[in-house]
mmCIF file of N, CA and C in Angstrom:
data_model
loop_
_atom_site.group_PDB
_atom_site.id
_atom_site.type_symbol
_atom_site.label_atom_id
_atom_site.label_comp_id
_atom_site.label_asym_id
_atom_site.label_seq_id
_atom_site.Cartn_x
_atom_site.Cartn_y
_atom_site.Cartn_z
ATOM 1 N N MET A 28 9.404 -5.456 1.452
ATOM 2 C CA MET A 28 7.842 -6.333 1.297
ATOM 3 C C MET A 28 6.688 -5.723 0.009
ATOM 4 N N ARG A 29 6.167 -7.082 1.052
ATOM 5 C CA ARG A 29 4.891 -7.565 -0.018
ATOM 6 C C ARG A 29 4.089 -6.433 -0.014
ATOM 7 N N LEU A 30 3.514 -6.046 -1.622
ATOM 8 C CA LEU A 30 2.672 -5.628 -1.867
ATOM 9 C C LEU A 30 1.044 -5.215 -0.803
ATOM 10 N N ASP A 31 0.925 -6.270 -0.565
ATOM 11 C CA ASP A 31 -0.641 -6.427 0.545
ATOM 12 C C ASP A 31 -0.411 -6.501 2.192
ATOM 13 N N LYS A 32 0.717 -6.904 2.741
ATOM 14 C CA LYS A 32 1.397 -6.133 3.617
ATOM 15 C C LYS A 32 1.310 -4.778 4.582
ATOM 16 N N TYR A 33 2.103 -3.914 3.006
ATOM 17 C CA TYR A 33 2.918 -3.000 3.067
ATOM 18 C C TYR A 33 1.221 -1.544 3.114
ATOM 19 N N LEU A 34 0.199 -2.461 2.293
ATOM 20 C CA LEU A 34 -1.175 -1.001 2.549
ATOM 21 C C LEU A 34 -1.458 -1.837 3.764
ATOM 22 N N LYS A 35 -1.260 -2.761 4.333
ATOM 23 C CA LYS A 35 -2.026 -3.201 5.490
ATOM 24 C C LYS A 35 -1.380 -2.592 6.751
ATOM 25 N N VAL A 36 0.038 -2.277 6.604
ATOM 26 C CA VAL A 36 0.844 -2.263 7.825
ATOM 27 C C VAL A 36 1.051 -0.508 8.046
ATOM 28 N N SER A 37 0.370 0.005 6.408
ATOM 29 C CA SER A 37 0.820 2.098 6.470
ATOM 30 C C SER A 37 -1.233 1.966 6.397
ATOM 31 N N ARG A 38 -1.969 0.913 6.750
ATOM 32 C CA ARG A 38 -3.136 1.147 7.117
ATOM 33 C C ARG A 38 -3.862 2.069 6.490
ATOM 34 N N ILE A 39 -3.531 1.682 4.945
ATOM 35 C CA ILE A 39 -4.076 2.232 3.522
ATOM 36 C C ILE A 39 -5.631 1.589 3.455
ATOM 37 N N ILE A 40 -5.314 0.407 3.537
ATOM 38 C CA ILE A 40 -6.418 -0.756 3.636
ATOM 39 C C ILE A 40 -6.413 -1.528 4.869
ATOM 40 N N LYS A 41 -7.391 -1.727 5.647
ATOM 41 C CA LYS A 41 -7.209 -2.176 6.784
ATOM 42 C C LYS A 41 -6.908 -3.624 6.843
ATOM 43 N N ARG A 42 -7.486 -4.570 6.249
ATOM 44 C CA ARG A 42 -7.095 -6.015 6.197
ATOM 45 C C ARG A 42 -6.338 -6.355 5.516
ATOM 46 N N ARG A 43 -5.514 -7.480 5.893
ATOM 47 C CA ARG A 43 -4.270 -7.706 4.410
ATOM 48 C C ARG A 43 -5.184 -8.630 2.770
ATOM 49 N N THR A 44 -6.142 -9.192 3.987
ATOM 50 C CA THR A 44 -6.863 -10.129 2.775
ATOM 51 C C THR A 44 -7.630 -9.474 1.953
ATOM 52 N N VAL A 45 -8.105 -8.119 2.262
ATOM 53 C CA VAL A 45 -9.012 -7.010 1.176
ATOM 54 C C VAL A 45 -7.882 -6.622 0.613
ATOM 55 N N ALA A 46 -6.501 -6.293 0.961
ATOM 56 C CA ALA A 46 -5.420 -5.919 0.028
ATOM 57 C C ALA A 46 -5.610 -7.027 -0.963
ATOM 58 N N LYS A 47 -5.143 -7.788 -0.847
ATOM 59 C CA LYS A 47 -4.495 -9.105 -1.811
ATOM 60 C C LYS A 47 -5.863 -9.094 -2.436
ATOM 61 N N GLU A 48 -6.782 -9.197 -2.615
ATOM 62 C CA GLU A 48 -8.186 -9.835 -2.678
ATOM 63 C C GLU A 48 -8.530 -7.881 -4.436
ATOM 64 N N VAL A 49 -8.193 -7.320 -3.698
ATOM 65 C CA VAL A 49 -7.993 -5.422 -4.113
ATOM 66 C C VAL A 49 -6.749 -5.602 -5.471
ATOM 67 N N ALA A 50 -5.919 -6.137 -5.035
ATOM 68 C CA ALA A 50 -4.380 -6.598 -6.154
ATOM 69 C C ALA A 50 -4.978 -7.291 -6.941
ATOM 70 N N ASP A 51 -5.205 -8.741 -6.583
ATOM 71 C CA ASP A 51 -5.519 -10.064 -7.601
ATOM 72 C C ASP A 51 -6.719 -8.956 -8.680
ATOM 73 N N LYS A 52 -8.036 -8.496 -7.492
ATOM 74 C CA LYS A 52 -8.497 -8.456 -8.879
ATOM 75 C C LYS A 52 -8.150 -6.731 -9.916
ATOM 76 N N GLY A 53 -6.113 -6.980 -10.259
ATOM 77 C CA GLY A 53 -6.309 -6.047 -11.548
ATOM 78 C C GLY A 53 -6.260 -4.384 -10.913
ATOM 79 N N ARG A 54 -6.567 -3.989 -9.662
ATOM 80 C CA ARG A 54 -6.792 -2.871 -9.422
ATOM 81 C C ARG A 54 -5.353 -1.423 -8.470
ATOM 82 N N ILE A 55 -3.943 -2.300 -9.014
ATOM 83 C CA ILE A 55 -2.999 -1.420 -8.506
ATOM 84 C C ILE A 55 -1.867 -1.898 -9.346
ATOM 85 N N LYS A 56 -1.584 -0.779 -9.396
ATOM 86 C CA LYS A 56 -0.299 -0.905 -10.488
ATOM 87 C C LYS A 56 0.605 -0.148 -9.359
ATOM 88 N N VAL A 57 1.763 -0.420 -9.374
ATOM 89 C CA VAL A 57 2.853 0.173 -8.960
ATOM 90 C C VAL A 57 4.279 0.178 -9.861
ATOM 91 N N ASN A 58 4.857 1.627 -9.544
ATOM 92 C CA ASN A 58 5.664 1.970 -10.953
ATOM 93 C C ASN A 58 5.021 1.508 -12.520
ATOM 94 N N GLY A 59 3.758 1.661 -12.213
ATOM 95 C CA GLY A 59 2.587 1.795 -13.790
ATOM 96 C C GLY A 59 2.650 0.017 -14.477
ATOM 97 N N ILE A 60 2.757 -0.237 -13.304
ATOM 98 C CA ILE A 60 2.465 -1.959 -14.225
ATOM 99 C C ILE A 60 2.161 -2.626 -13.181
ATOM 100 N N LEU A 61 0.693 -2.983 -13.804
ATOM 101 C CA LEU A 61 -0.258 -4.045 -12.658
ATOM 102 C C LEU A 61 0.498 -5.192 -11.841
ATOM 103 N N ALA A 62 0.086 -5.098 -10.101
ATOM 104 C CA ALA A 62 0.633 -5.680 -9.935
ATOM 105 C C ALA A 62 -0.028 -6.657 -9.302
ATOM 106 N N LYS A 63 0.715 -8.326 -8.237
ATOM 107 C CA LYS A 63 0.267 -8.722 -7.599
ATOM 108 C C LYS A 63 0.155 -8.736 -6.359
ATOM 109 N N SER A 64 -0.177 -9.408 -5.385
ATOM 110 C CA SER A 64 -0.804 -9.142 -3.943
ATOM 111 C C SER A 64 1.384 -9.541 -3.326
ATOM 112 N N SER A 65 1.386 -10.690 -4.018
ATOM 113 C CA SER A 65 2.842 -10.909 -3.381
ATOM 114 C C SER A 65 3.811 -9.489 -4.124
ATOM 115 N N THR A 66 3.746 -8.978 -4.912
ATOM 116 C CA THR A 66 4.847 -8.156 -5.631
ATOM 117 C C THR A 66 5.301 -7.035 -4.451
ATOM 118 N N ASP A 67 6.654 -7.145 -4.750
ATOM 119 C CA ASP A 67 8.108 -6.816 -3.966
ATOM 120 C C ASP A 67 7.999 -5.057 -3.180
ATOM 121 N N LEU A 68 7.689 -4.209 -2.393
ATOM 122 C CA LEU A 68 7.834 -2.748 -2.989
ATOM 123 C C LEU A 68 9.535 -2.210 -1.892
ATOM 124 N N LYS A 69 9.531 -1.667 -2.949
ATOM 125 C CA LYS A 69 10.979 -0.391 -2.382
ATOM 126 C C LYS A 69 10.523 0.866 -2.359
ATOM 127 N N ILE A 70 11.705 1.405 -0.964
ATOM 128 C CA ILE A 70 11.705 3.072 -1.134
ATOM 129 C C ILE A 70 11.710 3.823 -2.948
ATOM 130 N N ASN A 71 10.154 4.608 -2.459
ATOM 131 C CA ASN A 71 10.033 5.211 -3.795
ATOM 132 C C ASN A 71 9.928 4.397 -4.854
ATOM 133 N N ASP A 72 9.407 3.558 -4.714
ATOM 134 C CA ASP A 72 7.775 3.422 -5.729
ATOM 135 C C ASP A 72 6.655 4.011 -5.628
ATOM 136 N N GLN A 73 5.998 4.176 -7.079
ATOM 137 C CA GLN A 73 5.139 4.845 -7.329
ATOM 138 C C GLN A 73 3.533 3.319 -6.780
ATOM 139 N N VAL A 74 2.587 4.034 -6.120
ATOM 140 C CA VAL A 74 1.730 2.843 -5.781
ATOM 141 C C VAL A 74 0.890 3.748 -6.559
ATOM 142 N N GLU A 75 -0.423 2.657 -7.307
ATOM 143 C CA GLU A 75 -1.612 3.863 -7.807
ATOM 144 C C GLU A 75 -2.823 2.517 -7.688
ATOM 145 N N ILE A 76 -3.179 3.049 -6.644
ATOM 146 C CA ILE A 76 -4.527 2.162 -6.390
ATOM 147 C C ILE A 76 -6.463 2.452 -6.865
ATOM 148 N N ARG A 77 -7.010 1.992 -7.812
ATOM 149 C CA ARG A 77 -8.102 2.524 -8.184
ATOM 150 C C ARG A 77 -9.615 1.955 -6.724
ATOM 151 N N PHE A 78 -9.995 3.131 -6.057
ATOM 152 C CA PHE A 78 -11.096 2.290 -5.511
ATOM 153 C C PHE A 78 -12.484 2.866 -6.265
ATOM 154 N N GLY A 79 -13.246 2.203 -7.155
ATOM 155 C CA GLY A 79 -14.338 3.048 -7.538
ATOM 156 C C GLY A 79 -13.961 3.481 -8.577
ATOM 157 N N ASN A 80 -14.426 4.903 -8.608
ATOM 158 C CA ASN A 80 -14.017 5.626 -9.886
ATOM 159 C C ASN A 80 -12.938 6.865 -9.017
ATOM 160 N N LYS A 81 -12.182 6.760 -7.832
ATOM 161 C CA LYS A 81 -11.232 7.307 -7.684
ATOM 162 C C LYS A 81 -9.652 6.461 -7.729
ATOM 163 N N LEU A 82 -8.765 7.364 -7.475
ATOM 164 C CA LEU A 82 -7.697 6.906 -7.590
ATOM 165 C C LEU A 82 -6.951 7.289 -6.839
ATOM 166 N N LEU A 83 -5.879 6.950 -5.915
ATOM 167 C CA LEU A 83 -5.279 6.905 -5.092
ATOM 168 C C LEU A 83 -3.712 6.720 -5.465
ATOM 169 N N LEU A 84 -2.811 8.065 -5.549
ATOM 170 C CA LEU A 84 -1.828 7.961 -6.012
ATOM 171 C C LEU A 84 -0.710 7.737 -4.571
ATOM 172 N N VAL A 85 0.197 6.622 -3.971
ATOM 173 C CA VAL A 85 1.416 6.771 -2.878
ATOM 174 C C VAL A 85 2.708 6.501 -3.689
ATOM 175 N N LYS A 86 3.379 7.436 -2.875
ATOM 176 C CA LYS A 86 5.073 7.350 -2.575
ATOM 177 C C LYS A 86 5.914 6.323 -1.789
ATOM 178 N N VAL A 87 6.953 4.930 -2.189
ATOM 179 C CA VAL A 87 6.365 4.537 -0.804
ATOM 180 C C VAL A 87 8.340 5.730 0.167
ATOM 181 N N LEU A 88 8.016 6.154 0.944
ATOM 182 C CA LEU A 88 9.358 6.702 1.434
ATOM 183 C C LEU A 88 10.073 6.449 2.154
ATOM 184 N N GLU A 89 9.300 5.429 3.026
ATOM 185 C CA GLU A 89 10.622 4.717 3.993
ATOM 186 C C GLU A 89 8.713 3.022 4.343
ATOM 187 N N MET A 90 9.708 2.509 4.732
ATOM 188 C CA MET A 90 9.118 1.218 5.550
ATOM 189 C C MET A 90 9.835 0.174 6.482
ATOM 190 N N LYS A 91 8.609 -0.102 7.776
ATOM 191 C CA LYS A 91 9.142 -1.065 8.326
ATOM 192 C C LYS A 91 8.364 -1.841 9.129
ATOM 193 N N ASP A 92 8.221 -2.730 9.889
ATOM 194 C CA ASP A 92 7.491 -4.177 9.324
ATOM 195 C C ASP A 92 6.442 -4.366 11.363
ATOM 196 N N SER A 93 7.005 -3.652 11.784
ATOM 197 C CA SER A 93 5.416 -3.055 12.913
ATOM 198 C C SER A 93 4.279 -2.481 12.691
ATOM 199 N N THR A 94 3.132 -3.174 13.499
ATOM 200 C CA THR A 94 1.582 -2.551 12.794
ATOM 201 C C THR A 94 1.316 -2.465 14.204
ATOM 202 N N LYS A 95 1.890 -1.855 14.752
ATOM 203 C CA LYS A 95 1.256 -1.344 16.244
ATOM 204 C C LYS A 95 0.667 0.162 16.773
ATOM 205 N N LYS A 96 -0.132 0.173 16.615
ATOM 206 C CA LYS A 96 -1.063 1.798 16.191
ATOM 207 C C LYS A 96 -0.458 2.979 17.101
ATOM 208 N N LYS A 97 -0.006 3.056 17.838
ATOM 209 C CA LYS A 97 0.692 3.961 18.482
ATOM 210 C C LYS A 97 2.277 4.594 17.594
ATOM 211 N N MET A 98 2.886 3.112 16.613
ATOM 212 C CA MET A 98 3.799 3.837 15.681
ATOM 213 C C MET A 98 3.203 3.661 14.355
ATOM 214 N N GLN A 99 1.901 3.444 13.614
ATOM 215 C CA GLN A 99 1.602 3.261 12.326
ATOM 216 C C GLN A 99 2.408 5.116 11.637
ATOM 217 N N LEU A 100 2.086 5.989 12.272
ATOM 218 C CA LEU A 100 1.977 7.258 11.828
ATOM 219 C C LEU A 100 4.250 7.271 11.316
ATOM 220 N N GLU A 101 5.121 6.987 12.384
ATOM 221 C CA GLU A 101 6.055 6.966 12.401
ATOM 222 C C GLU A 101 6.782 5.428 11.443
ATOM 223 N N CYS A 102 6.150 4.533 11.724
ATOM 224 C CA CYS A 102 6.144 3.411 10.953
ATOM 225 C C CYS A 102 6.337 3.915 9.315
ATOM 226 N N MET A 103 5.310 3.845 9.019
ATOM 227 C CA MET A 103 5.105 3.894 6.977
ATOM 228 C C MET A 103 5.134 5.180 6.758
ATOM 229 N N LYS A 104 6.385 6.371 6.419
ATOM 230 C CA LYS A 104 5.747 7.531 5.502
ATOM 231 C C LYS A 104 5.598 7.279 4.211
ATOM 232 N N LEU A 105 4.867 8.244 3.869
ATOM 233 C CA LEU A 105 4.000 7.636 2.558
ATOM 234 C C LEU A 105 3.403 9.057 2.189
ATOM 235 N N SER A 106 3.793 9.400 0.942
ATOM 236 C CA SER A 106 3.365 11.061 -0.222
ATOM 237 C C SER A 106 2.074 10.379 -0.814
ATOM 238 N N VAL A 107 0.649 11.326 0.203
ATOM 239 C CA VAL A 107 -0.555 10.600 -0.706
ATOM 240 C C VAL A 107 -0.225 11.864 -1.872
ATOM 241 N N LYS A 108 -1.394 11.290 -2.533
ATOM 242 C CA LYS A 108 -1.908 12.352 -4.446
ATOM 243 C C LYS A 108 -3.269 11.393 -4.467
ATOM 244 N N GLN A 109 -4.555 12.097 -4.147
ATOM 245 C CA GLN A 109 -5.991 11.597 -4.775
ATOM 246 C C GLN A 109 -5.869 12.345 -6.041
ATOM 247 N N GLY A 110 -5.972 11.825 -6.922
ATOM 248 C CA GLY A 110 -6.402 12.428 -8.695
ATOM 249 C C GLY A 110 -8.059 11.358 -9.112
#
C-alpha cells in the first residue's frame, strides 16, 4: 500500500493530499530511509513521522484497504510510540 494512502486510511493524517505533502517535504522515513508519498509499505515496516519538534514512530502490523469509520480500528492495527 502506498505511504500516503496508509497514513490516510489509518487516520494518522486526515487527508491524503496532506500526507503526500508531508512525505514530499522529507519528514517521513520508512525503515530509516527517507520516503516519498509513493513508497510501498509492508507489514512490520517502521514509519517515522516528524510533526514540528515531535516524532511519531509507527510499526505497521496489519493493512486493509477500507476507509469506513466503523472499521477504522479493525482496518489498521499499528503500534505507536511517541518520542
